[in-house]
């Protein structure tokens, strides 16, 4: 007999046929005549109701069916007379695969705090909340590939182990096979990475951008979508040590094209979730955040405010607000500043451009004023920075000068510099933090709750 997923069964109108469904028991209630099992298989937020005529089954077997047990049910699919569901299954056969001791099963009761659920990350996918978050996460990942594929972008796989430590986006995790206690040393007493696996020091990547640029200057339109790693000790609700990033890179795009793409892309993704994850969003809206769906809608309808960093600083100073980090031209904006601009001042997403060059990476295109670069950050309500990007400096001399000023070893970056020596063209790109997007779309408050197994300082249990 064909096993059907709960998602399919709940939509079915082919009644009176015999079907099989497998899943985990959410609840069992009833009396000594009839029992009702709410069964969930993760395919959809809703459960299917299984009706059990107690007299037709072995009593001992029925006792094993408690919250959390994994079971297989065969029975007749019928239209439900009960409230709150359209179909139910009248069981004819039940097999218990695995029991879940009611005295110890951690999800025996509903309503655990998100903090507690983080401690049982191996089981939390079985809750309604994490089922919803994980299905939305999947949808968004799929939509990202669809968006780019439909627009002629090629998916480029950039390396996870990198030999360049010049990406400048944050502290890195070393990758090595050397003996940590007794590494080989050079004559001057330093670790001799020539004897390491790759013959040089290597790290986990913090960004695929530099390699992405190599792809874009050949295929024109590329994107990466993969894990990135940052060994920063930042214990915030918006930072992970391992997170996924989407980095499109486009030859022949200037900063305006880059902003247009970023805005269109974000609107598309949020719309995709609204269309394809309505049930899960409705659940999260009811349980956690009453403004979630309205906020998602508004983000797809409004035109994002675009302004210069300099204007933003003026607004922040004029606001008269006391921020934890005082504002002056030249500072790196903190999330409190970003959120003030988005949530209080403009009341819509903001794209900031033309940042001071001294707080931005070496590869960003220099403006003629000698002070600013063509960077762009997209700022979202509740999140702050969701996208960081720029037009890239394509003029060889300017790029090299900036690298020297910033003490970036140009020798090691010879392959990057050659893109500016051979057929250099204007190009742009950005990085979208995937978990920041999922955070926004689900309305969750902590980034640890939108990735199945979060990696943060002092935490890599699961
Ligand atoms: P922030 O200022 O918020 O620390 P950043 O400027 O270091 O971010 P970028 O290097 O510009 O970030 O990375 C591009 C995008 O990746 C960011 O806009 C953000 O969405 C995401 N991102 C950056 N760091 C993290 C992190 N530690 N965890 C999750 N997402 C991150
Ligand atoms: Mn950034």
Short mmCIF file of C-alpha atoms and ligand atoms in Angstrom, two decimals:
data_model
loop_
_atom_site.label_atom_id
_atom_site.label_comp_id
_atom_site.label_asym_id
_atom_site.label_seq_id
_atom_site.Cartn_x
_atom_site.Cartn_y
_atom_site.Cartn_z
CA UNK A 1 0.00 0.00 0.00
CA UNK A 2 1.19 3.44 -0.86
CA UNK A 3 2.40 5.47 2.06
CA UNK A 4 1.04 8.99 1.88
CA UNK A 5 2.28 12.08 3.63
CA UNK A 6 -0.07 13.96 5.93
CA UNK A 7 0.21 17.00 3.66
CA UNK A 8 -1.26 15.00 0.75
CA UNK A 9 -3.92 13.30 2.83
CA UNK A 10 -5.27 16.52 4.27
CA UNK A 11 -5.80 17.86 0.76
CA UNK A 12 -7.32 14.67 -0.55
CA UNK A 13 -10.97 14.36 -1.49
CA UNK A 14 -10.77 10.71 -2.57
CA UNK A 15 -12.68 9.29 0.36
CA UNK A 16 -13.29 5.69 1.44
CA UNK A 17 -10.01 4.39 0.06
CA UNK A 18 -7.52 2.52 2.23
CA UNK A 19 -4.36 4.50 2.88
CA UNK A 20 -1.20 4.18 4.94
CA UNK A 21 0.38 7.00 6.92
CA UNK A 22 3.46 7.00 9.12
CA UNK A 23 4.55 9.57 11.65
CA UNK A 24 4.99 10.57 15.27
CA UNK A 25 2.19 10.78 17.79
CA UNK A 26 1.47 14.30 18.99
CA UNK A 27 -1.37 13.41 21.35
CA UNK A 28 -3.67 10.52 22.15
CA UNK A 29 -6.99 11.00 23.91
CA UNK A 30 -10.32 9.23 24.17
CA UNK A 31 -12.07 6.64 26.32
CA UNK A 32 -12.33 2.86 26.57
CA UNK A 33 -14.37 2.70 23.35
CA UNK A 34 -12.66 5.06 20.97
CA UNK A 35 -9.25 6.71 20.87
CA UNK A 36 -8.11 9.69 18.81
CA UNK A 37 -4.48 9.95 17.78
CA UNK A 38 -3.12 13.21 16.37
CA UNK A 39 -0.35 12.13 14.03
CA UNK A 40 2.28 14.38 12.47
CA UNK A 41 4.98 13.49 9.94
CA UNK A 42 6.54 16.92 9.49
CA UNK A 43 5.27 17.32 5.93
CA UNK A 44 2.91 20.07 7.09
CA UNK A 45 2.11 21.87 10.33
CA UNK A 46 -1.26 20.15 10.75
CA UNK A 47 -1.81 16.71 12.22
CA UNK A 48 -4.05 14.04 10.81
CA UNK A 49 -6.57 12.51 13.16
CA UNK A 50 -6.58 8.73 13.48
CA UNK A 51 -9.73 7.20 14.95
CA UNK A 52 -9.20 3.90 16.77
CA UNK A 53 -12.00 1.52 17.66
CA UNK A 54 -10.42 0.28 20.89
CA UNK A 55 -12.18 -3.11 20.91
CA UNK A 56 -10.59 -4.11 17.57
CA UNK A 57 -7.00 -3.71 18.76
CA UNK A 58 -4.67 -5.33 21.25
CA UNK A 59 -4.89 -3.38 24.51
CA UNK A 60 -1.15 -3.73 25.29
CA UNK A 61 -0.22 -2.40 21.86
CA UNK A 62 -2.50 0.63 22.26
CA UNK A 63 -0.78 1.44 25.57
CA UNK A 64 2.49 1.87 23.71
CA UNK A 65 1.00 4.69 21.65
CA UNK A 66 1.97 7.74 23.64
CA UNK A 67 3.22 11.22 22.69
CA UNK A 68 6.40 10.89 20.63
CA UNK A 69 5.96 7.26 19.53
CA UNK A 70 6.70 6.49 15.88
CA UNK A 71 3.88 4.51 14.28
CA UNK A 72 2.41 3.30 11.00
CA UNK A 73 -1.34 3.42 10.48
CA UNK A 74 -3.42 1.80 7.77
CA UNK A 75 -7.07 2.61 7.47
CA UNK A 76 -9.93 4.17 5.62
CA UNK A 77 -9.72 7.85 4.69
CA UNK A 78 -13.03 9.51 5.48
CA UNK A 79 -14.48 12.97 5.65
CA UNK A 80 -14.30 14.16 9.23
CA UNK A 81 -17.39 15.12 11.18
CA UNK A 82 -15.22 16.59 13.94
CA UNK A 83 -14.26 20.21 14.38
CA UNK A 84 -10.98 21.53 13.02
CA UNK A 85 -10.14 18.89 10.46
CA UNK A 86 -11.46 17.92 7.06
CA UNK A 87 -10.39 14.28 6.87
CA UNK A 88 -9.52 11.50 9.28
CA UNK A 89 -8.39 7.90 9.14
CA UNK A 90 -10.38 5.04 10.62
CA UNK A 91 -7.58 2.69 11.63
CA UNK A 92 -7.66 -0.96 10.60
CA UNK A 93 -4.00 -1.76 11.31
CA UNK A 94 -1.44 -0.08 13.55
CA UNK A 95 2.23 -0.89 13.88
CA UNK A 96 4.35 0.69 16.60
CA UNK A 97 7.90 1.25 15.35
CA UNK A 98 9.31 2.92 18.43
CA UNK A 99 7.88 3.95 21.78
CA UNK A 100 8.66 7.16 23.69
CA UNK A 101 8.60 6.69 27.46
CA UNK A 102 6.13 9.23 28.82
CA UNK A 103 8.23 9.64 31.98
CA UNK A 104 11.35 10.75 30.16
CA UNK A 105 10.42 11.99 26.66
CA UNK A 106 11.46 15.67 26.73
CA UNK A 107 8.63 16.80 24.45
CA UNK A 108 5.92 15.06 26.46
CA UNK A 109 4.34 18.43 27.25
CA UNK A 110 3.73 21.40 24.97
CA UNK A 111 4.86 24.95 25.51
CA UNK A 112 8.58 24.61 26.18
CA UNK A 113 10.63 27.80 26.00
CA UNK A 114 12.80 28.38 22.93
CA UNK A 115 15.81 28.47 25.27
CA UNK A 116 15.04 24.99 26.58
CA UNK A 117 14.46 23.70 23.06
CA UNK A 118 17.96 24.90 22.09
CA UNK A 119 19.31 22.42 24.62
CA UNK A 120 17.50 19.60 22.85
CA UNK A 121 18.32 20.59 19.29
CA UNK A 122 18.26 16.90 18.37
CA UNK A 123 14.51 16.72 19.12
CA UNK A 124 13.23 20.23 18.53
CA UNK A 125 12.51 19.63 14.81
CA UNK A 126 9.55 17.59 16.10
CA UNK A 127 7.84 20.65 17.54
CA UNK A 128 5.34 22.74 15.61
CA UNK A 129 7.58 25.79 15.84
CA UNK A 130 10.68 24.17 14.42
CA UNK A 131 8.73 22.24 11.84
CA UNK A 132 7.40 25.58 10.61
CA UNK A 133 10.81 27.28 10.70
CA UNK A 134 12.54 24.41 8.89
CA UNK A 135 9.91 24.21 6.17
CA UNK A 136 10.15 27.98 5.61
CA UNK A 137 13.95 27.71 5.57
CA UNK A 138 13.71 25.06 2.88
CA UNK A 139 11.28 27.15 0.82
CA UNK A 140 13.56 30.16 0.93
CA UNK A 141 16.59 28.09 -0.11
CA UNK A 142 14.64 26.69 -3.03
CA UNK A 143 13.34 30.15 -3.99
CA UNK A 144 16.89 31.52 -4.02
CA UNK A 145 17.99 28.94 -6.59
CA UNK A 146 14.82 29.50 -8.59
CA UNK A 147 15.20 33.28 -8.61
CA UNK A 148 18.73 33.16 -9.96
CA UNK A 149 18.18 30.27 -12.32
CA UNK A 150 15.19 32.04 -13.88
CA UNK A 151 17.34 35.13 -14.47
CA UNK A 152 20.37 33.52 -16.11
CA UNK A 153 22.67 33.36 -13.08
CA UNK A 154 24.96 30.35 -12.69
CA UNK A 155 25.47 28.66 -9.32
CA UNK A 156 29.21 28.74 -8.62
CA UNK A 157 30.70 26.53 -5.91
CA UNK A 158 33.45 28.45 -4.18
CA UNK A 159 35.83 26.65 -1.82
CA UNK A 160 35.16 26.18 1.86
CA UNK A 161 38.81 25.71 2.67
CA UNK A 162 40.68 28.81 1.58
CA UNK A 163 44.35 29.68 1.34
CA UNK A 164 43.78 33.41 1.42
CA UNK A 165 43.34 35.17 4.72
CA UNK A 166 42.82 38.54 3.09
CA UNK A 167 39.07 38.43 2.72
CA UNK A 168 38.93 40.82 5.63
CA UNK A 169 35.40 39.92 6.70
CA UNK A 170 36.28 38.57 10.12
CA UNK A 171 38.40 36.24 12.24
CA UNK A 172 38.94 32.81 10.72
CA UNK A 173 39.03 29.17 11.82
CA UNK A 174 42.29 27.46 10.96
CA UNK A 175 42.17 24.19 9.02
CA UNK A 176 45.17 22.01 9.70
CA UNK A 177 46.35 18.42 10.02
CA UNK A 178 49.44 19.42 11.99
CA UNK A 179 49.82 18.07 15.51
CA UNK A 180 48.42 20.80 17.75
CA UNK A 181 50.81 19.92 20.59
CA UNK A 182 53.97 19.41 18.55
CA UNK A 183 53.74 21.28 15.24
CA UNK A 184 56.81 21.37 13.00
CA UNK A 185 58.70 24.63 13.46
CA UNK A 186 60.72 26.84 11.15
CA UNK A 187 64.27 27.92 11.96
CA UNK A 188 62.88 31.04 13.57
CA UNK A 189 60.54 29.05 15.78
CA UNK A 190 57.21 29.64 14.02
CA UNK A 191 54.77 26.93 12.98
CA UNK A 192 55.95 25.64 9.62
CA UNK A 193 52.81 25.49 7.51
CA UNK A 194 54.83 24.32 4.51
CA UNK A 195 54.55 20.90 6.16
CA UNK A 196 50.79 21.23 6.58
CA UNK A 197 48.32 19.34 4.38
CA UNK A 198 48.04 22.00 1.69
CA UNK A 199 51.63 23.19 1.99
CA UNK A 200 50.44 26.49 3.38
CA UNK A 201 48.25 27.87 6.14
CA UNK A 202 44.56 27.40 5.37
CA UNK A 203 41.29 28.50 6.95
CA UNK A 204 37.56 28.06 6.64
CA UNK A 205 36.15 30.68 4.31
CA UNK A 206 34.46 33.82 5.65
CA UNK A 207 33.00 34.68 2.23
CA UNK A 208 33.00 33.30 -1.30
CA UNK A 209 33.13 36.75 -2.84
CA UNK A 210 36.69 36.90 -4.13
CA UNK A 211 36.30 33.59 -5.92
CA UNK A 212 32.82 34.70 -6.97
CA UNK A 213 34.41 37.62 -8.78
CA UNK A 214 36.54 35.15 -10.74
CA UNK A 215 33.34 33.46 -11.87
CA UNK A 216 31.51 36.67 -12.71
CA UNK A 217 34.36 37.94 -14.86
CA UNK A 218 33.84 34.87 -17.04
CA UNK A 219 30.18 33.83 -16.79
CA UNK A 220 28.84 37.39 -16.22
CA UNK A 221 26.15 36.45 -13.70
CA UNK A 222 26.92 34.03 -10.87
CA UNK A 223 25.83 33.37 -7.31
CA UNK A 224 27.22 31.31 -4.49
CA UNK A 225 25.15 29.72 -1.73
CA UNK A 226 27.13 27.95 0.92
CA UNK A 227 28.37 27.85 4.48
CA UNK A 228 30.72 30.53 5.78
CA UNK A 229 32.55 30.66 9.09
CA UNK A 230 33.52 33.48 11.40
CA UNK A 231 35.50 32.92 14.56
CA UNK A 232 34.29 36.08 16.24
CA UNK A 233 33.25 35.92 19.82
CA UNK A 234 30.06 37.83 19.16
CA UNK A 235 27.27 36.46 21.30
CA UNK A 236 24.38 38.36 19.74
CA UNK A 237 20.95 37.22 18.55
CA UNK A 238 22.12 37.97 14.97
CA UNK A 239 25.53 36.25 14.74
CA UNK A 240 26.50 32.63 14.21
CA UNK A 241 29.99 31.16 13.90
CA UNK A 242 28.74 29.01 10.99
CA UNK A 243 26.14 30.55 8.72
CA UNK A 244 25.01 30.29 5.12
CA UNK A 245 25.52 33.12 2.72
CA UNK A 246 24.20 33.90 -0.74
CA UNK A 247 26.59 35.99 -2.81
CA UNK A 248 25.58 37.05 -6.30
CA UNK A 249 28.30 38.73 -8.36
CA UNK A 250 27.46 40.50 -11.60
CA UNK A 251 29.76 41.72 -14.35
CA UNK A 252 28.67 45.01 -15.93
CA UNK A 253 26.49 45.99 -12.93
CA UNK A 254 27.08 49.34 -11.24
CA UNK A 255 26.00 50.20 -7.71
CA UNK A 256 22.47 51.18 -8.80
CA UNK A 257 21.98 47.90 -10.67
CA UNK A 258 23.27 46.17 -7.54
CA UNK A 259 20.71 47.93 -5.32
CA UNK A 260 17.90 47.21 -7.77
CA UNK A 261 18.79 43.52 -7.76
CA UNK A 262 19.04 43.35 -3.95
CA UNK A 263 15.64 44.99 -3.50
CA UNK A 264 13.92 42.87 -6.12
CA UNK A 265 15.53 39.69 -4.75
CA UNK A 266 14.41 40.32 -1.15
CA UNK A 267 10.88 41.15 -2.25
CA UNK A 268 10.72 38.01 -4.37
CA UNK A 269 11.89 35.80 -1.50
CA UNK A 270 9.44 37.22 1.02
CA UNK A 271 6.63 36.92 -1.52
CA UNK A 272 7.60 33.33 -2.21
CA UNK A 273 7.27 32.47 1.47
CA UNK A 274 3.92 34.29 1.72
CA UNK A 275 2.65 32.24 -1.19
CA UNK A 276 4.13 28.85 -0.34
CA UNK A 277 4.26 28.80 3.46
CA UNK A 278 0.94 30.37 4.39
CA UNK A 279 0.07 27.75 7.04
CA UNK A 280 3.43 27.92 8.77
CA UNK A 281 3.45 31.72 8.72
CA UNK A 282 -0.05 31.83 10.11
CA UNK A 283 1.06 29.56 12.96
CA UNK A 284 4.08 31.76 13.76
CA UNK A 285 1.92 34.87 13.46
CA UNK A 286 -0.53 33.49 16.01
CA UNK A 287 2.01 32.04 18.42
CA UNK A 288 4.89 34.51 18.38
CA UNK A 289 4.41 37.71 16.46
CA UNK A 290 1.00 39.17 15.65
CA UNK A 291 2.47 41.61 13.12
CA UNK A 292 4.54 39.08 11.20
CA UNK A 293 2.42 38.61 8.08
CA UNK A 294 1.58 42.31 7.87
CA UNK A 295 5.28 43.18 8.14
CA UNK A 296 6.17 40.68 5.40
CA UNK A 297 3.47 42.10 3.12
CA UNK A 298 4.60 45.67 3.65
CA UNK A 299 8.19 44.77 2.78
CA UNK A 300 7.10 43.44 -0.60
CA UNK A 301 4.99 46.50 -1.41
CA UNK A 302 7.03 49.50 -0.34
CA UNK A 303 9.92 51.11 -2.22
CA UNK A 304 13.07 50.99 -0.11
CA UNK A 305 14.58 54.31 0.95
CA UNK A 306 18.01 54.90 -0.61
CA UNK A 307 20.41 57.42 0.87
CA UNK A 308 24.04 58.17 1.52
CA UNK A 309 25.80 57.18 4.70
CA UNK A 310 26.53 60.88 5.24
CA UNK A 311 22.81 61.78 5.17
CA UNK A 312 22.05 58.90 7.53
CA UNK A 313 24.61 60.18 10.02
CA UNK A 314 23.03 63.64 9.86
CA UNK A 315 19.60 62.16 10.57
CA UNK A 316 20.93 60.18 13.51
CA UNK A 317 22.66 63.22 15.01
CA UNK A 318 19.60 65.44 14.49
CA UNK A 319 17.34 62.81 16.06
CA UNK A 320 18.52 63.92 19.49
CA UNK A 321 18.41 60.31 20.63
CA UNK A 322 21.10 59.02 22.96
CA UNK A 323 22.58 55.89 21.49
CA UNK A 324 24.81 53.48 23.35
CA UNK A 325 27.43 54.15 20.66
CA UNK A 326 27.59 57.91 19.91
CA UNK A 327 27.26 58.90 16.25
CA UNK A 328 29.75 60.89 14.21
CA UNK A 329 30.86 60.76 10.57
CA UNK A 330 33.25 57.88 10.10
CA UNK A 331 31.86 55.40 12.62
CA UNK A 332 30.69 51.94 11.64
CA UNK A 333 26.93 52.05 12.22
CA UNK A 334 25.69 49.73 14.96
CA UNK A 335 22.49 47.79 14.84
CA UNK A 336 20.80 50.37 17.16
CA UNK A 337 21.53 53.09 14.56
CA UNK A 338 20.40 50.95 11.66
CA UNK A 339 17.19 50.02 13.40
CA UNK A 340 16.45 53.65 14.33
CA UNK A 341 16.66 54.62 10.66
CA UNK A 342 14.46 51.75 9.53
CA UNK A 343 11.93 51.41 12.33
CA UNK A 344 11.53 54.98 13.60
CA UNK A 345 12.68 57.40 10.93
CA UNK A 346 11.76 55.95 7.54
CA UNK A 347 9.49 53.10 8.65
CA UNK A 348 10.62 50.97 5.73
CA UNK A 349 13.78 49.17 4.59
CA UNK A 350 16.73 51.42 3.88
CA UNK A 351 19.66 51.02 1.50
CA UNK A 352 22.68 53.03 2.59
CA UNK A 353 25.46 53.84 0.12
CA UNK A 354 28.76 55.68 -0.13
CA UNK A 355 30.28 54.67 3.20
CA UNK A 356 33.57 56.04 4.54
CA UNK A 357 36.31 54.05 2.87
CA UNK A 358 38.17 53.53 6.13
CA UNK A 359 35.49 51.24 7.56
CA UNK A 360 35.03 49.16 4.42
CA UNK A 361 36.94 46.45 2.60
CA UNK A 362 39.81 47.11 0.20
CA UNK A 363 37.97 45.89 -2.90
CA UNK A 364 35.16 48.45 -2.87
CA UNK A 365 35.05 51.01 -5.67
CA UNK A 366 36.54 54.32 -4.60
CA UNK A 367 34.57 57.49 -5.17
CA UNK A 368 36.21 60.61 -6.58
CA UNK A 369 35.90 62.45 -3.24
CA UNK A 370 38.78 60.35 -1.90
CA UNK A 371 36.79 59.65 1.27
CA UNK A 372 33.97 57.25 0.42
CA UNK A 373 33.44 53.97 -1.40
CA UNK A 374 30.51 52.57 -3.35
CA UNK A 375 29.34 50.22 -0.62
CA UNK A 376 25.68 49.43 -0.02
CA UNK A 377 24.04 47.88 3.02
CA UNK A 378 20.40 46.89 3.05
CA UNK A 379 18.83 47.47 6.46
CA UNK A 380 15.66 45.70 7.55
CA UNK A 381 13.25 46.16 10.44
CA UNK A 382 14.00 43.93 13.46
CA UNK A 383 17.26 42.79 11.85
CA UNK A 384 19.45 45.75 10.93
CA UNK A 385 21.94 44.76 8.23
CA UNK A 386 20.61 41.91 6.12
CA UNK A 387 22.73 42.52 3.01
CA UNK A 388 26.19 44.01 2.59
CA UNK A 389 27.60 44.67 -0.85
CA UNK A 390 29.38 47.05 -3.18
CA UNK A 391 30.50 47.92 -6.64
CA UNK A 392 34.04 46.53 -6.88
CA UNK A 393 37.15 48.52 -7.74
CA UNK A 394 38.02 47.39 -11.25
CA UNK A 395 40.95 49.77 -11.88
CA UNK A 396 44.17 47.88 -11.22
CA UNK A 397 46.24 50.83 -9.93
CA UNK A 398 43.56 52.04 -7.54
CA UNK A 399 43.03 48.55 -6.16
CA UNK A 400 46.73 47.94 -5.62
CA UNK A 401 47.18 51.32 -3.94
CA UNK A 402 44.38 50.60 -1.55
CA UNK A 403 45.78 47.14 -0.76
CA UNK A 404 49.14 48.67 0.07
CA UNK A 405 47.52 51.26 2.33
CA UNK A 406 45.68 48.51 4.15
CA UNK A 407 48.67 46.14 4.31
CA UNK A 408 47.00 43.44 2.29
CA UNK A 409 49.64 41.14 0.83
CA UNK A 410 49.31 41.71 -2.91
CA UNK A 411 51.69 38.85 -3.65
CA UNK A 412 49.31 36.31 -2.16
CA UNK A 413 46.42 37.88 -4.05
CA UNK A 414 48.06 37.66 -7.46
CA UNK A 415 45.18 35.63 -8.87
CA UNK A 416 42.62 38.23 -7.75
CA UNK A 417 44.67 41.08 -9.19
CA UNK A 418 44.90 39.38 -12.57
CA UNK A 419 41.15 39.89 -13.06
CA UNK A 420 42.03 43.61 -13.12
CA UNK A 421 45.00 43.10 -15.44
CA UNK A 422 43.22 41.03 -18.07
CA UNK A 423 39.91 42.25 -19.41
CA UNK A 424 38.83 44.09 -16.29
CA UNK A 425 35.20 45.28 -16.31
CA UNK A 426 32.90 47.11 -13.90
CA UNK A 427 31.17 44.64 -11.61
CA UNK A 428 29.21 44.47 -8.38
CA UNK A 429 27.84 42.02 -5.88
CA UNK A 430 26.48 41.51 -2.39
CA UNK A 431 26.16 39.01 0.42
CA UNK A 432 22.85 38.05 1.97
CA UNK A 433 23.07 36.25 5.30
CA UNK A 434 20.67 33.35 4.87
CA UNK A 435 19.83 33.04 8.57
CA UNK A 436 19.16 36.78 8.83
CA UNK A 437 16.63 36.32 6.02
CA UNK A 438 15.03 33.32 7.74
CA UNK A 439 14.99 35.30 10.99
CA UNK A 440 13.10 38.09 9.27
CA UNK A 441 10.64 35.84 7.48
CA UNK A 442 9.82 33.66 10.50
CA UNK A 443 9.71 36.53 13.00
CA UNK A 444 11.95 34.53 15.37
CA UNK A 445 14.03 36.70 17.67
CA UNK A 446 17.23 34.68 17.92
CA UNK A 447 19.32 33.44 15.01
CA UNK A 448 19.98 30.20 16.95
CA UNK A 449 16.35 29.32 16.33
CA UNK A 450 16.42 29.43 12.53
CA UNK A 451 19.22 26.95 11.78
CA UNK A 452 18.87 23.28 12.74
CA UNK A 453 22.15 23.00 14.61
CA UNK A 454 23.57 26.40 15.55
CA UNK A 455 27.29 26.93 15.95
CA UNK A 456 28.07 29.69 18.43
CA UNK A 457 30.93 30.25 20.90
CA UNK A 458 31.06 27.34 23.38
CA UNK A 459 28.35 25.45 21.55
CA UNK A 460 28.75 22.63 19.03
CA UNK A 461 27.01 19.76 20.83
CA UNK A 462 24.66 18.57 18.12
P1 LIG B 1 27.56 42.58 10.88
O1 LIG B 1 28.01 44.02 10.77
O2 LIG B 1 26.09 42.43 11.12
O3 LIG B 1 28.40 41.78 11.83
P2 LIG B 1 29.14 42.12 8.56
O4 LIG B 1 29.22 43.51 8.08
O5 LIG B 1 30.29 41.52 9.24
O6 LIG B 1 27.82 41.94 9.47
P3 LIG B 1 29.29 41.05 5.89
O7 LIG B 1 30.70 40.68 5.95
O8 LIG B 1 28.91 42.25 5.11
O9 LIG B 1 28.71 41.16 7.37
O10 LIG B 1 28.43 39.76 5.44
C1 LIG B 1 27.31 39.83 4.57
C2 LIG B 1 26.03 39.39 5.27
O11 LIG B 1 26.20 38.17 5.99
C3 LIG B 1 25.55 40.37 6.34
O12 LIG B 1 24.83 41.40 5.75
C4 LIG B 1 24.69 39.49 7.21
O13 LIG B 1 23.41 39.31 6.62
C5 LIG B 1 25.40 38.17 7.17
N1 LIG B 1 26.25 37.91 8.33
C6 LIG B 1 27.45 38.46 8.61
N2 LIG B 1 27.99 37.96 9.72
C7 LIG B 1 27.12 37.03 10.17
C8 LIG B 1 27.11 36.13 11.28
N3 LIG B 1 28.13 36.07 12.14
N4 LIG B 1 26.05 35.30 11.43
C9 LIG B 1 25.02 35.35 10.56
N5 LIG B 1 24.96 36.16 9.49
C10 LIG B 1 25.99 37.00 9.29
MN1 LIG B 2 28.51 44.24 6.15
#
